[in-house]
Coordinates of C-alpha atoms in Angstrom, one line a residue:
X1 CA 0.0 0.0 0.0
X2 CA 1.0 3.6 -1.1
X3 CA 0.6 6.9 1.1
X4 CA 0.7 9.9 -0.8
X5 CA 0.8 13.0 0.7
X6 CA -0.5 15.9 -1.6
X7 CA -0.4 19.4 -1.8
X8 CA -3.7 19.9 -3.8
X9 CA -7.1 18.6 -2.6
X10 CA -8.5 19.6 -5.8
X11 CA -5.7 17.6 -7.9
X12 CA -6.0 14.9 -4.9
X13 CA -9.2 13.4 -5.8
X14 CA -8.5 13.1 -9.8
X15 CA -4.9 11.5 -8.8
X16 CA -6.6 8.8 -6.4
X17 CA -9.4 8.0 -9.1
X18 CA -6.9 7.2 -11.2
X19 CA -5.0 5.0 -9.0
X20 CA -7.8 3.2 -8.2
X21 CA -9.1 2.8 -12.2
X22 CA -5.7 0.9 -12.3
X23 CA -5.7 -0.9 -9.7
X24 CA -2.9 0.8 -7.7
X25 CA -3.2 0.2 -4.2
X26 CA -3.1 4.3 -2.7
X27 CA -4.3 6.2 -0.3
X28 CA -3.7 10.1 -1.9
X29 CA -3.6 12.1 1.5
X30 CA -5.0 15.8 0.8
X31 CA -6.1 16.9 4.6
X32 CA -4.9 20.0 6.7
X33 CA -6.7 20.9 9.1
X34 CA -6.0 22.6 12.2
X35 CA -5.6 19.4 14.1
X36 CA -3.5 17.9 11.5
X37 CA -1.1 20.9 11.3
X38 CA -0.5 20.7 15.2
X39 CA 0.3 17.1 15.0
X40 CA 2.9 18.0 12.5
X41 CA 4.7 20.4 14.5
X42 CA 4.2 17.9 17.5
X43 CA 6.4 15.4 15.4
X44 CA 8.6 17.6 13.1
X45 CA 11.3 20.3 14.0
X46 CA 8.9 23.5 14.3
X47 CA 11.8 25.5 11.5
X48 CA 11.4 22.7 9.2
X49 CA 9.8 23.1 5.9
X50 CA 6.2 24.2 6.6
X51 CA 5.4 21.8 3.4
X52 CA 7.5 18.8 5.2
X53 CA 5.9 19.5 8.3
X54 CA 2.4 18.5 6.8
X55 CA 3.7 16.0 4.9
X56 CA 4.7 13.9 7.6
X57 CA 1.7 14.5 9.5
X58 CA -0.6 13.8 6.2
X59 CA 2.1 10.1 6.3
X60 CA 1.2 9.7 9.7
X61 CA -2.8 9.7 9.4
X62 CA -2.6 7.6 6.6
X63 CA -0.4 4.6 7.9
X64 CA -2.5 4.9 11.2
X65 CA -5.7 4.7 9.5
X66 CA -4.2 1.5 7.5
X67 CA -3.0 0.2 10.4
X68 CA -6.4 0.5 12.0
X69 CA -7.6 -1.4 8.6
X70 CA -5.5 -4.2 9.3
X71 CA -3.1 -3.7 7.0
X72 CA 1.0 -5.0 8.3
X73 CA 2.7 -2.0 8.3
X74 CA 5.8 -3.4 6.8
X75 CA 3.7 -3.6 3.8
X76 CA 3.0 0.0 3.4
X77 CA 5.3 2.4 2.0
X78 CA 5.0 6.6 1.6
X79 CA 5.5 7.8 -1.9
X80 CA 6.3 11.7 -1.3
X81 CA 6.0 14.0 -4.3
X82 CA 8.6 15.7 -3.8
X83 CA 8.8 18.7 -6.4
X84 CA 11.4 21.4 -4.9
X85 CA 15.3 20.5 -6.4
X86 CA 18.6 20.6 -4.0
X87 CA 16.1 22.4 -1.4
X88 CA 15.4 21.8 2.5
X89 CA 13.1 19.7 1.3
X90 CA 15.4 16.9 0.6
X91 CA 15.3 16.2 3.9
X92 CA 11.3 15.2 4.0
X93 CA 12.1 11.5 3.8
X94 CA 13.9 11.7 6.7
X95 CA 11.9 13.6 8.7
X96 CA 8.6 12.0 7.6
X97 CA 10.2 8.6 8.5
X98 CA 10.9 10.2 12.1
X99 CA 7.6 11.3 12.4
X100 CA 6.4 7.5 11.4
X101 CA 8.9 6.2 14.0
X102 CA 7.7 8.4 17.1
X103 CA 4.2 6.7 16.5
X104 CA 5.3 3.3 15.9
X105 CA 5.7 2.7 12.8
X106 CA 9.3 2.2 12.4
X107 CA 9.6 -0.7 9.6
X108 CA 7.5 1.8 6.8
X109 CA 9.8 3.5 4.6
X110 CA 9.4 7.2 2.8
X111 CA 10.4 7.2 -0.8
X112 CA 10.5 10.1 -3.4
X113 CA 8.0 10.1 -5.9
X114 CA 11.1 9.8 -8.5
X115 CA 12.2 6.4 -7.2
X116 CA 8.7 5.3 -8.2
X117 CA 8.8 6.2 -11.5
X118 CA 12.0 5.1 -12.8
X119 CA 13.1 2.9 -9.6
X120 CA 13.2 -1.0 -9.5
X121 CA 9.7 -0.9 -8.9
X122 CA 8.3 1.3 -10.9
X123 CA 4.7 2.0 -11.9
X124 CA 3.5 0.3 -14.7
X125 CA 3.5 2.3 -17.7
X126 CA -0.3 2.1 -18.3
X127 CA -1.0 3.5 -15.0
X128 CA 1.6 6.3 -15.1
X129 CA -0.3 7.7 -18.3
X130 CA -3.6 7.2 -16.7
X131 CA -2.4 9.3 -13.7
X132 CA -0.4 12.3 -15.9
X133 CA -3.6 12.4 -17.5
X134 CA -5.9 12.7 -14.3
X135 CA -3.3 16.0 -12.9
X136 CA -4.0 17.5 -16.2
X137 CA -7.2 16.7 -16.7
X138 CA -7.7 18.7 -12.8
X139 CA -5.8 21.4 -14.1
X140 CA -8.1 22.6 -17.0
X141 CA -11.4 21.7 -15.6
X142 CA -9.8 24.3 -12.3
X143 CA -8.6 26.6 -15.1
X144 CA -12.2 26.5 -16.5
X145 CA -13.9 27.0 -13.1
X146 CA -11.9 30.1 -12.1
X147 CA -12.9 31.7 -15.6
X148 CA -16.2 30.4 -14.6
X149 CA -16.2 31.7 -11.0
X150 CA -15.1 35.1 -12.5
X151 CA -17.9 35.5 -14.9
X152 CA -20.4 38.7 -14.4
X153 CA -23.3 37.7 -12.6
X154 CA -26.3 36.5 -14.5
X155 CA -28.9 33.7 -15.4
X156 CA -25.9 31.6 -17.4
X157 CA -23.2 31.5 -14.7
X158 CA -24.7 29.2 -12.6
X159 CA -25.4 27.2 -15.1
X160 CA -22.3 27.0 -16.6
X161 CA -20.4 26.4 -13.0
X162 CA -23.3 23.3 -12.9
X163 CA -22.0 22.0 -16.2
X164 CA -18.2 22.1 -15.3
X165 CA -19.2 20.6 -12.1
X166 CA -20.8 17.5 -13.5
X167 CA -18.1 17.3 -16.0
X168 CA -15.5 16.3 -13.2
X169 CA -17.7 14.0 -11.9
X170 CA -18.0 11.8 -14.9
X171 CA -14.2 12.5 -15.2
X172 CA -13.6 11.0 -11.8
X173 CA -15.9 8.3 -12.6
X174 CA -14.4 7.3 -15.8
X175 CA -10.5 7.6 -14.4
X176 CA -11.9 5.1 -11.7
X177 CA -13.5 2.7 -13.8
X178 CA -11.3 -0.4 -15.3
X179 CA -12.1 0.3 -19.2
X180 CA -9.9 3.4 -18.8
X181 CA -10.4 7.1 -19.4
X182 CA -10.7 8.4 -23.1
X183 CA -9.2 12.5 -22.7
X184 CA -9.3 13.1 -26.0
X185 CA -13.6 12.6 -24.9
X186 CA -13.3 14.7 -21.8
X187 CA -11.3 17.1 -23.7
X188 CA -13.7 17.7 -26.4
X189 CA -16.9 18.0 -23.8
X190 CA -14.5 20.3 -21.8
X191 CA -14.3 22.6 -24.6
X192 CA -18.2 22.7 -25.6
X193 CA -18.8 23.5 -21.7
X194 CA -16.2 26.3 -21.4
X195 CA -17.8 28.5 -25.2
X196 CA -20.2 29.3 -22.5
X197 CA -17.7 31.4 -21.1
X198 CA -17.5 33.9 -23.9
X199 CA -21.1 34.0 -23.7
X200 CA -22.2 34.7 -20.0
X201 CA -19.9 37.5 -20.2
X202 CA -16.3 39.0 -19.6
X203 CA -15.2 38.8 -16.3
X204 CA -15.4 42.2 -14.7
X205 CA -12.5 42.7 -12.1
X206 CA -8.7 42.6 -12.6
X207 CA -6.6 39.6 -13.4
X208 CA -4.5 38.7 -10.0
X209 CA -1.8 36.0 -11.3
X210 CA -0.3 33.7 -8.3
X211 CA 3.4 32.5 -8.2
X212 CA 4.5 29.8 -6.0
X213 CA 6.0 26.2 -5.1
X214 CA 3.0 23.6 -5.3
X215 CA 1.9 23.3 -1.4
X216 CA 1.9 26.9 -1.3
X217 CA -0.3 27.6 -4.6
X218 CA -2.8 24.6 -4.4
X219 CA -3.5 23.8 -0.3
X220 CA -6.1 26.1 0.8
X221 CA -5.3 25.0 4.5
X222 CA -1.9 26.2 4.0
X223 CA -2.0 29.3 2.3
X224 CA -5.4 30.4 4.2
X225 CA -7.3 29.8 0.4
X226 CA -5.6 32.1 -0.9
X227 CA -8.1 32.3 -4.0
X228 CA -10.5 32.6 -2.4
X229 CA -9.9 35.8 -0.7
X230 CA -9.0 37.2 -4.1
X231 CA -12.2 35.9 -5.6
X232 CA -13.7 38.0 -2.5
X233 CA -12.1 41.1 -3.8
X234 CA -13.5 40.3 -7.4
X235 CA -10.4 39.0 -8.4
X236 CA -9.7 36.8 -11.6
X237 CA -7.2 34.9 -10.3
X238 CA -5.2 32.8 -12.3
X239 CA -3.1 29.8 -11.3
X240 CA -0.3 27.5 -12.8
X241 CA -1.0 23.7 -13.8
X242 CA 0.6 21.8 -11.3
X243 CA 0.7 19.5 -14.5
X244 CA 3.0 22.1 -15.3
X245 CA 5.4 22.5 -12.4
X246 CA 5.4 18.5 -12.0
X247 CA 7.2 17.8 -15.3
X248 CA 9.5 21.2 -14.6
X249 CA 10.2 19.5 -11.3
X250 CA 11.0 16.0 -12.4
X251 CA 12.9 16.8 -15.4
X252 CA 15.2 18.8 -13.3
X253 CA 16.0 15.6 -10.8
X254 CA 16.8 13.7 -14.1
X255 CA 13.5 11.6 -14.3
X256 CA 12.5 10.4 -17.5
X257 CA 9.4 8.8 -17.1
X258 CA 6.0 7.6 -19.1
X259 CA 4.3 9.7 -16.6
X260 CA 6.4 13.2 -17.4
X261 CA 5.7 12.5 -21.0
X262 CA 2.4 11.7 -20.3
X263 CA 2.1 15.5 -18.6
X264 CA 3.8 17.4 -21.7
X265 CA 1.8 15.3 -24.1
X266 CA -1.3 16.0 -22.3
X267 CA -1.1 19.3 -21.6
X268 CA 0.0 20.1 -25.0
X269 CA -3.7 18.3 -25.9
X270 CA -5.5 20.3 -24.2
X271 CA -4.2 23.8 -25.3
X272 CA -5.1 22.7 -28.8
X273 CA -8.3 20.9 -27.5
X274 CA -9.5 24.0 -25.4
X275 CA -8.3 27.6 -27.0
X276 CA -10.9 29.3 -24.8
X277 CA -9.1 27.7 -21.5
X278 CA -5.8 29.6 -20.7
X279 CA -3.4 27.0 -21.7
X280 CA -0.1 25.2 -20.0
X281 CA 3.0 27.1 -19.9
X282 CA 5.5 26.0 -21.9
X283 CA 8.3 24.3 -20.1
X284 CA 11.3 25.6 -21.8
X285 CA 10.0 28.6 -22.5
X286 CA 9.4 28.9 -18.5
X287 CA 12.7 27.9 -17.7
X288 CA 14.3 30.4 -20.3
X289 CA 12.4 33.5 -18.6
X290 CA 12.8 32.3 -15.0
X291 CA 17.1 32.0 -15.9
X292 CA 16.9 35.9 -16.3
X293 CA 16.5 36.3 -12.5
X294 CA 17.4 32.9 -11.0
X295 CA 20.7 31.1 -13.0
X296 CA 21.1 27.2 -12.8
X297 CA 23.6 27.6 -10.1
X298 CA 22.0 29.5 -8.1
X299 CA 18.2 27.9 -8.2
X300 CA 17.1 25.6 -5.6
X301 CA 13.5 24.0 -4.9
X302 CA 11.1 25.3 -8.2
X303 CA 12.8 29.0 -7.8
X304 CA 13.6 28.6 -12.1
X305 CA 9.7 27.8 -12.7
X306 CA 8.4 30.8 -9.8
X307 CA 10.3 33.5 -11.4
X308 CA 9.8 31.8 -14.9
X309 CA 5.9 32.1 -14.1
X310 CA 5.6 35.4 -13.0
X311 CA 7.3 36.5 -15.8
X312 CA 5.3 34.6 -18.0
X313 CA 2.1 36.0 -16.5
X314 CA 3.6 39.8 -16.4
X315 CA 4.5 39.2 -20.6
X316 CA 0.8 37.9 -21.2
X317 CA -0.8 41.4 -19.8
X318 CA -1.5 40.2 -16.5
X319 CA 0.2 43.0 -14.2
X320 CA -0.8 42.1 -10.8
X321 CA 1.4 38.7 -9.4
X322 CA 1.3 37.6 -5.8
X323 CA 4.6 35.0 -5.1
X324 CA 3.3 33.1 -2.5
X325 CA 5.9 30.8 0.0
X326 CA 5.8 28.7 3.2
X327 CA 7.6 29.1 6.2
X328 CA 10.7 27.8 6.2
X329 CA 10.9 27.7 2.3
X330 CA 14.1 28.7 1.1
X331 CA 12.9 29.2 -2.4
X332 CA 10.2 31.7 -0.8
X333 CA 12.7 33.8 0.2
X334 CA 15.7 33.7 -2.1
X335 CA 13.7 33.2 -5.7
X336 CA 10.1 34.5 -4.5
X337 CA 10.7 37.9 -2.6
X338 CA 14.2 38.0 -3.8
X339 CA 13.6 38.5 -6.9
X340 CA 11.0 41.1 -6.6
X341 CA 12.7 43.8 -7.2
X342 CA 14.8 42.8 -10.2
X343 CA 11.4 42.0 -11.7
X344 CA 10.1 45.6 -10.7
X345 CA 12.8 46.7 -12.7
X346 CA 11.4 45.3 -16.0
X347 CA 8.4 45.4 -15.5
X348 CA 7.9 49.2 -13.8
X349 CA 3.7 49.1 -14.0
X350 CA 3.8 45.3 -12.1
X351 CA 1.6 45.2 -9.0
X352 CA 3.6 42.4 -6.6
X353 CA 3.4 41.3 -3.7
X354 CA 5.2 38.5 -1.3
X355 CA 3.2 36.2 1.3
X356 CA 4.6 34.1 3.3
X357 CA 2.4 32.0 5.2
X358 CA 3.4 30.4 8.3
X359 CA 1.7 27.0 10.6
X360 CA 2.6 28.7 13.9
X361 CA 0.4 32.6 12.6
X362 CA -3.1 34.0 12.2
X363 CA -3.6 34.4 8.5
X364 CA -4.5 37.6 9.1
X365 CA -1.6 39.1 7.7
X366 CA -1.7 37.7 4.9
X367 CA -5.3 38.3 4.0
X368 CA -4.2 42.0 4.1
X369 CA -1.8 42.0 2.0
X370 CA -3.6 40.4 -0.4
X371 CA -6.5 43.0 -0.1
X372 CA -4.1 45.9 -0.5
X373 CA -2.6 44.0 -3.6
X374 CA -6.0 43.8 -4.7
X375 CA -7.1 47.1 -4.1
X376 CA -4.1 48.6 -6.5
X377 CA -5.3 46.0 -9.1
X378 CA -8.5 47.8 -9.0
X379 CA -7.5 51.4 -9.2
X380 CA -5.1 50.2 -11.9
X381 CA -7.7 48.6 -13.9
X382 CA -10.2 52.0 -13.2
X383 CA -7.6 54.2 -14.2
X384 CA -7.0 52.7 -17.9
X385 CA -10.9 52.7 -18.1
X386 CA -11.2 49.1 -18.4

């Protein structure tokens, strides 16, 4: 049996459909509540990685509950994603493992999700394609639901948010079932769903981009829903694909997988498949724009893809870019606020803003910041009369 920890409840669900369409024996562990955070720091150095911290408490729930199930714990094993390169966080192994032993449950073993695709005992292929396809296939259908959520009031909106909904319910259903999960299908539906968009109206309120490793971006019980609170402001916020930062990530530890093809092929599908859906950024292209403020050398964890995707976001129009980090996340603070001001430079009209968010604070920080970015966006967006 497999423990995942994951960063995206959203992602989370699509990932364990998958795994369970083929068969794969995991438990995808999205949770972090208030209770679950405390047990983290309870078990994990309190100026550890805020994302490591979680982690291991997200492994510890998971083998407990197994346990519970009657499962032999020498038979279950914690697959951790793992997407931030020559960072703190190549230390999570070791402190999820410590966190597994304090509770009794010495003899299960933490593994990064790279061994699993290219180790001994890999995934099968089949089910690595399946799975790429199920983190894209969450990506566009969130993509679709912020352009959805965005949308001018009116009689078609709710509608339309209905029809996306039910759409990811068949496409759980399908990834789950055993005859397998035609995306070429979903992609095609996707696309007849999301011309409603055009027609319940352009979205009224300025475009807020969000920059940021994956824990930080995607867990709303980390970053205090970030997008929410945007949406609250009448924000269009706009989000990378994990799909996205996943092959970024993997490609940099040397991982050449069915599943990270699987992620470039897909994603490239669905730009074609779905013009109306802001598309995937291109990986090379990400990594050439994010080497103007954050060289090889001197990257660590996904600082290459953060500065890479604000840039990306800042040469598309969109001019207001919150970098969100964690607590203890050195690429936070060395390629996220870091590399603010260089970016500032370029791009004199940016609106930007750094949040860090942090286990042991009230978010309400955070929230205000994010309400004074917002605010700019909005006199910016009066001023040019649009």
């Amino acid at each position: 049996m497999l423990i995942v920890p994951f960063s995206s409840a959203w992602h989370g669900r699509f990932v364990q459909a998958a795994a369970r369409g083929c068969m794969l024996d995991w438990d995808v562990r999205c949770d972090t509540t208030a209770e679950l955070v405390s047990e983290g720091l309870a078990l994990v150095n309190n100026d550890a990685c805020y994302g490591a911290l979680v982690a291991a408490a997200q492994a510890v729930q998971g083998v407990r509950d197994a346990a519970d199930g009657g499962a032999a714990p020498d038979g279950i094993c914690v697959g951790l994603p793992m997407l931030c390169n020559r960072c703190r966080s190549i230390d999570e192994p070791f402190f999820v493992e410590g966190a597994l032993s304090r509770c009794g449950y010495a003899g299960t073993k933490a593994v990064p999700l790279a061994g699993l695709l290219a180790g001994p005992d890999e995934i099968p292929y089949d089910a690595q394609r399946r799975v790429a396809a199920s983190v894209v296939a969450a990506d566009v259908l969130l993509q679709a639901r912020l352009q959805a959520d965005a949308q001018a009031s009116g009689v078609e909106r709710p509608g339309l948010v209905e029809a996306l909904d039910g759409l990811g319910e068949e496409a759980l259903r399908d990834l789950a079932s055993r005859e397998g999960f035609d995306f070429g299908r979903f992609l095609s539906r996707l696309d007849e769903a999301a011309s409603r968009l055009a027609a319940a109206g352009a979205a009224g309120g300025p475009v807020v981009g969000i920059a940021g490793s994956a824990a930080s971006v995607y867990n709303e019980g980390m970053n205090g829903d970030m997008a929410a609170v945007l949406r609250y402001e009448g924000c269009v916020v706009r989000l990378p694909y994990l799909a996205s930062m996943t092959s970024f990530a993997l490609r940099l530890q040397g991982v050449d997988a069915p599943f990270v093809e699987g992620l470039d092929v897909w994603c490239r599908a669905a730009g074609e498949a779905c013009p109306r859906i802001p598309p995937a950024p291109d990986v090379d292209a990400i990594r050439e724009k994010g080497r103007r403020y954050v060289p090889d050398q001197a990257s660590r964890g996904l600082g290459c893809y953060i500065a890479g995707w604000a840039t990306a976001l800042l040469d598309e129009g969109v001019e207001n870019v919150v970098v969100s980090g964690l607590f203890g996340c050195l690429t936070g603070h060395v390629s996220g606020a870091g590399i603010l001001g260089a970016i500032r430079r370029d791009y004199p009209d940016a609106n930007m803003a750094a949040v860090e968010f942090d286990s042991g604070t009230s978010v309400l920080n955070q929230v205000n910041r994010l309400k004074l970015l917002a605010s700019v966006a909005w006199q910016k967006k009066k001023g040019a009369g649009t």
